[in-house]
PDB file of C-alpha atoms in Angstrom:
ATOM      1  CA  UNK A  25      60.754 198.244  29.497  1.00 60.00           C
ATOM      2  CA  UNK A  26      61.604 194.336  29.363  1.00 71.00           C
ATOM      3  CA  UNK A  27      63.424 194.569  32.843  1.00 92.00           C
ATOM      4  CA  UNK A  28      60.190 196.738  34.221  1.00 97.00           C
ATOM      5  CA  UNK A  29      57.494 195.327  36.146  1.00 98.00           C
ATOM      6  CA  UNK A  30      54.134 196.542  38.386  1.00 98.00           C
ATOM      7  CA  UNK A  31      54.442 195.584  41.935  1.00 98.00           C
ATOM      8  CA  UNK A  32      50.687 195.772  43.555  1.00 98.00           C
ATOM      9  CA  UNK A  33      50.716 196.780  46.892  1.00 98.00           C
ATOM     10  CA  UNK A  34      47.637 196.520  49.402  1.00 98.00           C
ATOM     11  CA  UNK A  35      48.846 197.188  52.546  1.00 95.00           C
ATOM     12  CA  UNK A  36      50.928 199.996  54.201  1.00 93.00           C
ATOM     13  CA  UNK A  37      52.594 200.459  50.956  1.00 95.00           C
ATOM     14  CA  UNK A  38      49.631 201.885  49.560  1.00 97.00           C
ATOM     15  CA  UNK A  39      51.533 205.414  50.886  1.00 95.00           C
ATOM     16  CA  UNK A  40      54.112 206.346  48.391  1.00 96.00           C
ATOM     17  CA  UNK A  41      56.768 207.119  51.318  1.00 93.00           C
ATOM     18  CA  UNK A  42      56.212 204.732  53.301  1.00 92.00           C
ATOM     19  CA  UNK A  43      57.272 202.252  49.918  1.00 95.00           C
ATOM     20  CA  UNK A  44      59.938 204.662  48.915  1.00 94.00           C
ATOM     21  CA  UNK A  45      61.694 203.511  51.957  1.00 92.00           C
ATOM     22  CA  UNK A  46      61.792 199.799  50.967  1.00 92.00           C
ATOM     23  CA  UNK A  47      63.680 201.094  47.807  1.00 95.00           C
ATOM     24  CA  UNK A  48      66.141 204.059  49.299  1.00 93.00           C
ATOM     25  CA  UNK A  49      66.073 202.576  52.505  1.00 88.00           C
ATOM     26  CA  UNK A  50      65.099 204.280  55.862  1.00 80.00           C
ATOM     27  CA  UNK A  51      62.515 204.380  58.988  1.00 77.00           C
ATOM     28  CA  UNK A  52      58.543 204.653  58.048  1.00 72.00           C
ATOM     29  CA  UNK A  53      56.826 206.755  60.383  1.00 69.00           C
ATOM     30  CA  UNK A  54      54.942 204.877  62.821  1.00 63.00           C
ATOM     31  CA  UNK A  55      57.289 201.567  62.158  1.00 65.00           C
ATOM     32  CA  UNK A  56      60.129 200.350  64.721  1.00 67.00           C
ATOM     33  CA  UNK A  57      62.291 199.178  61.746  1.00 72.00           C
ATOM     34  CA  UNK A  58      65.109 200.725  59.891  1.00 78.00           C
ATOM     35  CA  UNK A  59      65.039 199.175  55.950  1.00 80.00           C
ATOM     36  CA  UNK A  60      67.687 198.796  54.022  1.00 81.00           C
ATOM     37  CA  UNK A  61      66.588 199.584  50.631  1.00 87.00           C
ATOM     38  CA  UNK A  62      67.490 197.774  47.493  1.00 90.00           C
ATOM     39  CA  UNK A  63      70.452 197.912  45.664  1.00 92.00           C
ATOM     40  CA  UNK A  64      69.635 200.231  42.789  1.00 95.00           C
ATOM     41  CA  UNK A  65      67.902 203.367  45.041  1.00 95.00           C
ATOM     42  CA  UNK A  66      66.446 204.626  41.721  1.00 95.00           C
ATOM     43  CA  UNK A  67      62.814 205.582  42.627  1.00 97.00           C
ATOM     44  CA  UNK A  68      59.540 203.919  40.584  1.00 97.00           C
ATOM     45  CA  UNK A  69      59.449 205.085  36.972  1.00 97.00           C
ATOM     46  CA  UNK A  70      55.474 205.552  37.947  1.00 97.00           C
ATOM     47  CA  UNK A  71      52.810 204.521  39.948  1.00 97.00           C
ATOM     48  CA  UNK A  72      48.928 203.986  39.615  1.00 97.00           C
ATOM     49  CA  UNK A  73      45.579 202.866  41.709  1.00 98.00           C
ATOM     50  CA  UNK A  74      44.771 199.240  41.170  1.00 98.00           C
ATOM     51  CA  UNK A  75      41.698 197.180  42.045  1.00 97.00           C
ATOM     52  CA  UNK A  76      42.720 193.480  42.778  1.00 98.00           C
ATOM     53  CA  UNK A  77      40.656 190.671  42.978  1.00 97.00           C
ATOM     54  CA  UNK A  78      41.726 189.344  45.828  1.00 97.00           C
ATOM     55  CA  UNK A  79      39.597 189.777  49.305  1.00 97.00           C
ATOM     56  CA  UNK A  80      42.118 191.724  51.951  1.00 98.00           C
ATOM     57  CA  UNK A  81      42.937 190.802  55.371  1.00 98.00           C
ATOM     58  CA  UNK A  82      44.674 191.211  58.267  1.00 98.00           C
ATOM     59  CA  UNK A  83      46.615 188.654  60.115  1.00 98.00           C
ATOM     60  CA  UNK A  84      50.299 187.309  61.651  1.00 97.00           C
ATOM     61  CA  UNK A  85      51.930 189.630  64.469  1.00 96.00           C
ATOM     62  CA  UNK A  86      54.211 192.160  63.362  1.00 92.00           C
ATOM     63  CA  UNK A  87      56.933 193.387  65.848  1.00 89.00           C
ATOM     64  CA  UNK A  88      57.434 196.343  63.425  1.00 87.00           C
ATOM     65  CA  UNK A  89      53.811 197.318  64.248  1.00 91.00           C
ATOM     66  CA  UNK A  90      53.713 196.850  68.081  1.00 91.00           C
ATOM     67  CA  UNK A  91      52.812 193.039  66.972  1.00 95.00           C
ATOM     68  CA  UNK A  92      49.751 194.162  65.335  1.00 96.00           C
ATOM     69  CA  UNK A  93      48.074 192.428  61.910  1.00 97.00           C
ATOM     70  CA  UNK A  94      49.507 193.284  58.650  1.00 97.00           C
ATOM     71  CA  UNK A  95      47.254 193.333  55.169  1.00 98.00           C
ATOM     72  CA  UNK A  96      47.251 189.882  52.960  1.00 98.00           C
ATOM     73  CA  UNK A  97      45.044 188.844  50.165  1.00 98.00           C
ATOM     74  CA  UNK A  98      43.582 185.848  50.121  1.00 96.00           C
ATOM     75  CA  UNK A  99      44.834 183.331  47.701  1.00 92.00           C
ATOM     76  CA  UNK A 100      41.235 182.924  45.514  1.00 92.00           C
ATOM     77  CA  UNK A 101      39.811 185.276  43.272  1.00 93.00           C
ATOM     78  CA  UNK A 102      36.669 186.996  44.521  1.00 93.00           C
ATOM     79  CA  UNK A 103      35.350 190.406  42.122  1.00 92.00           C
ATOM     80  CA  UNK A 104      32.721 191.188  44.743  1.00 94.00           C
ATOM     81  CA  UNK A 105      35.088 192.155  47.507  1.00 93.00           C
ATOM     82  CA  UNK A 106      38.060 194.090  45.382  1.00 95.00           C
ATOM     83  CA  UNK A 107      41.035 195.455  47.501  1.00 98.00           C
ATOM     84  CA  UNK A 108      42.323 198.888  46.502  1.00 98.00           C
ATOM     85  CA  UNK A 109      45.900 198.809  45.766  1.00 98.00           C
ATOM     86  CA  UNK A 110      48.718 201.288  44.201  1.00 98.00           C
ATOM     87  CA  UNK A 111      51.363 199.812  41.823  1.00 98.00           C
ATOM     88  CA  UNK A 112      54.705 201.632  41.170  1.00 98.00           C
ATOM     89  CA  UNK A 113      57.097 200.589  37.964  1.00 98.00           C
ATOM     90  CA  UNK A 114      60.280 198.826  39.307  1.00 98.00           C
ATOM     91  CA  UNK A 115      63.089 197.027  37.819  1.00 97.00           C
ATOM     92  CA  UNK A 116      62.583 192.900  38.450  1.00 96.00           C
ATOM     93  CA  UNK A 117      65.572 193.291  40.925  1.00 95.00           C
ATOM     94  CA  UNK A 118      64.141 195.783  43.055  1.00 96.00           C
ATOM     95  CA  UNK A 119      61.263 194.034  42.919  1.00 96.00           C
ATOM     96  CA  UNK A 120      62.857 190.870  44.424  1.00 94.00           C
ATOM     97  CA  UNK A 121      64.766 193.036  46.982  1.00 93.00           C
ATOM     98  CA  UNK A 122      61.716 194.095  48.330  1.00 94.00           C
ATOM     99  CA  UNK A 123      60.005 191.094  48.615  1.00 93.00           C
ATOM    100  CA  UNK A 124      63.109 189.890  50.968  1.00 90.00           C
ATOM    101  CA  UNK A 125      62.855 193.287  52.725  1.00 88.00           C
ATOM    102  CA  UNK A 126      59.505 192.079  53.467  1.00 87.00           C
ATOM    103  CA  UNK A 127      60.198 188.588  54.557  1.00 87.00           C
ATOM    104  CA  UNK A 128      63.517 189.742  56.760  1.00 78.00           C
ATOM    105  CA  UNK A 129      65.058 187.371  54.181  1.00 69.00           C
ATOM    106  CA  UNK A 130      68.792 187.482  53.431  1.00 60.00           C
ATOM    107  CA  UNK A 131      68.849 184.389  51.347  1.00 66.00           C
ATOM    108  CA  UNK A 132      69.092 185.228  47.585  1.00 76.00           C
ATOM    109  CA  UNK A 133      65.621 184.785  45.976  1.00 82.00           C
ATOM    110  CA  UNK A 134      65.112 183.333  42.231  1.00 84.00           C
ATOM    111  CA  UNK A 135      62.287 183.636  40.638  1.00 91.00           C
ATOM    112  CA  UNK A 136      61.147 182.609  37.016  1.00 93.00           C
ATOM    113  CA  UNK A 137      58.683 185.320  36.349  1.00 95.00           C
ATOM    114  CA  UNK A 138      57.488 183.760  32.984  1.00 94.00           C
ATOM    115  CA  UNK A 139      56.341 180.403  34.867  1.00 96.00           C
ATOM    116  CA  UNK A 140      54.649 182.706  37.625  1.00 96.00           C
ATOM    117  CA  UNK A 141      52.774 184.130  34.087  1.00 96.00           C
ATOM    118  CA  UNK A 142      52.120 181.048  32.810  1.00 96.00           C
ATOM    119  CA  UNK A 143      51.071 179.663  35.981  1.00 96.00           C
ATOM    120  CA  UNK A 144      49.284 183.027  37.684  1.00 95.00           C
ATOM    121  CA  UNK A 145      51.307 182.417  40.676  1.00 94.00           C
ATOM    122  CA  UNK A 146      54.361 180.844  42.152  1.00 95.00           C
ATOM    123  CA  UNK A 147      55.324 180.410  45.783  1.00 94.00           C
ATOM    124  CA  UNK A 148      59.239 181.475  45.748  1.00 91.00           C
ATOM    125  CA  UNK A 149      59.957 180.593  49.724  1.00 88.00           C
ATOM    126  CA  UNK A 150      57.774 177.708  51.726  1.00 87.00           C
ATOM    127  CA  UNK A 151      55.349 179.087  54.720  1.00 85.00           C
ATOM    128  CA  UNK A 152      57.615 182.562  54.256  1.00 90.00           C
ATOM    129  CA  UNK A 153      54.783 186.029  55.224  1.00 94.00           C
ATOM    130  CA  UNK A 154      55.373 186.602  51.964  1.00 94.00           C
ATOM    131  CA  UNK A 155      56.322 184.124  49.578  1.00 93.00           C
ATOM    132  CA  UNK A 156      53.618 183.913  47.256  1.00 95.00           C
ATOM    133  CA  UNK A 157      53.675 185.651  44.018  1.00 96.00           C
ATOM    134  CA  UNK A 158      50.892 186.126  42.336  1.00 97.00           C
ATOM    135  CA  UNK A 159      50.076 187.510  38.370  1.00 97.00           C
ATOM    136  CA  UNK A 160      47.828 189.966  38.371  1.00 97.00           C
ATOM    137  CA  UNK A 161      48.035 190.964  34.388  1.00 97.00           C
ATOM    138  CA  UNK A 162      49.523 193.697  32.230  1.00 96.00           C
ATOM    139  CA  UNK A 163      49.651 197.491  32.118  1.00 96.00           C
ATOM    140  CA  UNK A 164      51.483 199.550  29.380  1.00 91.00           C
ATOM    141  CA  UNK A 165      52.860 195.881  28.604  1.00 93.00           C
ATOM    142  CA  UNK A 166      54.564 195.369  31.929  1.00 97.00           C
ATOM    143  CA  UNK A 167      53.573 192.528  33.989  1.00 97.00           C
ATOM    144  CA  UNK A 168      51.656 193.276  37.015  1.00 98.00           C
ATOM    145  CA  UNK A 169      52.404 191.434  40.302  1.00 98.00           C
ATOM    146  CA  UNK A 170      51.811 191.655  44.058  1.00 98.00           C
ATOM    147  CA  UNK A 171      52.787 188.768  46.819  1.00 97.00           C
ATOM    148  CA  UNK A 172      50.700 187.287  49.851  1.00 97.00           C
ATOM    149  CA  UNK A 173      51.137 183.848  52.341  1.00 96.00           C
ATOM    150  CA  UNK A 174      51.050 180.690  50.629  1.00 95.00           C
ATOM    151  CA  UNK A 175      47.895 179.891  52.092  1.00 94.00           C
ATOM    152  CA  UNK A 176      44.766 182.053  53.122  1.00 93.00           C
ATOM    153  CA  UNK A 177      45.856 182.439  57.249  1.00 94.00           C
ATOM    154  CA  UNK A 178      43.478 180.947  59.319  1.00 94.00           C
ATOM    155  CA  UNK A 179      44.074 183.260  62.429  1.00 96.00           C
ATOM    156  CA  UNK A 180      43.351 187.347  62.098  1.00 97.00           C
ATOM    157  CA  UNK A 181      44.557 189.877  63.648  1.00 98.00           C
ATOM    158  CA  UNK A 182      44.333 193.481  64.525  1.00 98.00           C
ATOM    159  CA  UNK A 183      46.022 195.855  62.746  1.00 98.00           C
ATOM    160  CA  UNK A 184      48.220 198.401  65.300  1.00 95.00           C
ATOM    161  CA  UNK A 185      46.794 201.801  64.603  1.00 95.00           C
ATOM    162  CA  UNK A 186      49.865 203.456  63.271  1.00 93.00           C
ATOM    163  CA  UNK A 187      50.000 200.700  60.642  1.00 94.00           C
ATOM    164  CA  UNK A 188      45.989 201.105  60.149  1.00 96.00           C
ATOM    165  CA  UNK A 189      46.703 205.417  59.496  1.00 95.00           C
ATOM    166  CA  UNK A 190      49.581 204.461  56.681  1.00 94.00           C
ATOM    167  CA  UNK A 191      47.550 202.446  54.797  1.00 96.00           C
ATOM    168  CA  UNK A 192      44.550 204.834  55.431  1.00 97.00           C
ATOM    169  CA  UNK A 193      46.873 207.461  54.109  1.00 96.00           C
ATOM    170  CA  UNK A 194      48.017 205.410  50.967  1.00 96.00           C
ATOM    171  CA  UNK A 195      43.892 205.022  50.281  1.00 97.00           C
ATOM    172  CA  UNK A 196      43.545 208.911  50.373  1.00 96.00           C
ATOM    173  CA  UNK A 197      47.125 209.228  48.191  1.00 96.00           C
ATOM    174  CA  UNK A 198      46.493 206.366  45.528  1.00 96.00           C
ATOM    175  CA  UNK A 199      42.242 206.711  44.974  1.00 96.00           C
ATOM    176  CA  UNK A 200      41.127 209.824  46.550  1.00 93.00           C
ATOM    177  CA  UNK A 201      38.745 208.117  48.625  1.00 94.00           C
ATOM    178  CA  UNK A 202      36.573 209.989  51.110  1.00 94.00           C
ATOM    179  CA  UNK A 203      35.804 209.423  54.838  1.00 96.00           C
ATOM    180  CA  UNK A 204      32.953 207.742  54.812  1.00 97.00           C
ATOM    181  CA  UNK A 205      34.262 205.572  51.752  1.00 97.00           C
ATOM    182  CA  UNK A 206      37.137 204.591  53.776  1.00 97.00           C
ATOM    183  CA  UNK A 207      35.164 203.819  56.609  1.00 98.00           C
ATOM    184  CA  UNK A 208      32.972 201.262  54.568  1.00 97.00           C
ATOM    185  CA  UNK A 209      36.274 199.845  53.158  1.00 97.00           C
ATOM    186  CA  UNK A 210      37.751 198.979  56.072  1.00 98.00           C
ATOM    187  CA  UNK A 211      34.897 197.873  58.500  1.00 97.00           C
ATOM    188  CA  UNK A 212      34.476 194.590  57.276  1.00 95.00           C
ATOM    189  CA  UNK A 213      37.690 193.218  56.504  1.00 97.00           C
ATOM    190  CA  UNK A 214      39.092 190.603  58.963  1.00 97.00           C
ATOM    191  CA  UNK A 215      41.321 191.939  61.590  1.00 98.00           C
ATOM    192  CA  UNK A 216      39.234 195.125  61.885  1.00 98.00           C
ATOM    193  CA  UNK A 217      36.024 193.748  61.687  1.00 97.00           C
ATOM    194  CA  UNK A 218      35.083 193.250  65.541  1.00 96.00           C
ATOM    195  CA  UNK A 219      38.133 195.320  66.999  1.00 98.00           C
ATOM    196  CA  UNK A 220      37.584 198.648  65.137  1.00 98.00           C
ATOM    197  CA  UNK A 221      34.135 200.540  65.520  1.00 97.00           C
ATOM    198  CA  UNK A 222      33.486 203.106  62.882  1.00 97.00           C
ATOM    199  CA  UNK A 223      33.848 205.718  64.858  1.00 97.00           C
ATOM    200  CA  UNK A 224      37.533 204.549  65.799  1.00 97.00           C
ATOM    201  CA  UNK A 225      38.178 204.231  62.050  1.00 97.00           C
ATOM    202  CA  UNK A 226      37.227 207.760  61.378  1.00 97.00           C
ATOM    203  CA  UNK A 227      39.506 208.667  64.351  1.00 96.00           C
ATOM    204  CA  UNK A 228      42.233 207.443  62.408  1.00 96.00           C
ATOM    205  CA  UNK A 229      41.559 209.256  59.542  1.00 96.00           C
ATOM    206  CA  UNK A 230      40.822 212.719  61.263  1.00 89.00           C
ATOM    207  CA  UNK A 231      44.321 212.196  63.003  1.00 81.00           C
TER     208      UNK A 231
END
């Protein structure tokens, strides 16, 4: 299991499809991009429901999602505000492949995972969406480790509705949750928070 690792996911990768195409490659419903996948296609050994520390958000302009906000953590701690995430067991180099995948990065990407342990993060590309790792611990004594921006983004913005259902999908997938739990998730988090009424939210999950 040395080459095995947990990559936390928050965002529309919560729904196990939707990730699956990031490793075989392939269009996610809803999405106006066609991914490549990573080299070795071999699906996760496994995959689990994770709470992370982290506060979620929404923010940056995604032309993938009709240039709506995509989910990032912030970059302190914060137990009172956990995000739900799902992890799935990858090999380092998918792990890396999808993290380019994610940043529309062709450039090869090195990163020394025992510093980002030692350290409990590492930022791998400068001002990149995603090019901050961050350690979020062990499971089954694989390291456990999702990404985010650099820096906490100043600017939110609303998620696009098809991107809003996938990850409202991957919440109903990954940790059961009901409606009404969903709803309360969601409401508050920046991005949605003034642009989403609950009623909308419960649209989306109805639909």
């Amino acid at each position: 299991m040395q080459d095995y690792l947990w990559y936390a996911s928050y965002g529309s990768n919560l729904k196990e499809k939707r990730f699956h195409c990031y490793i075989e490659g392939g269009r996610p419903h809803g999405a106006r991009r066609i991914y490549l996948g990573c080299v070795d296609k071999s699906l996760p050994l496994d995959n689990k429901p994770i709470k992370i520390d982290y506060p979620l958000y929404f923010a940056k302009k995604a032309s993938i999602w009709n240039n709506g906000g995509v989910g990032f953590i912030g970059n302190r701690k914060d137990v009172k505000v956990p995000t739900f995430g799902r992890m799935y067991l990858i090999t380092r180099s998918q792990f890396i492949d999808v993290i380019r995948q994610e940043n529309s990065d062709a450039a090869q990407i090195d990163v020394d995972f025992d510093m980002a342990i030692k350290k409990g993060g590492l930022v791998i590309r400068d001002n990149a969406w995603y090019g901050k790792l961050l350690y979020l611990g062990k499971d089954s004594d694989a390291p456990i480790f999702t990404f985010t921006h650099q820096k906490t983004i100043p600017t939110k913005v609303r998620p696009d509705e098809n991107y809003l259902k996938t990850l409202i999908q991957g919440l109903q997938e990954s940790h059961s949750l009901g409606d009404q739990e969903i709803v309360d998730y969601l409401i508050e988090k920046e991005g949605v928070k003034g642009n989403y009424s609950r009623d909308g939210i419960k649209q989306l999950i109805q639909h």
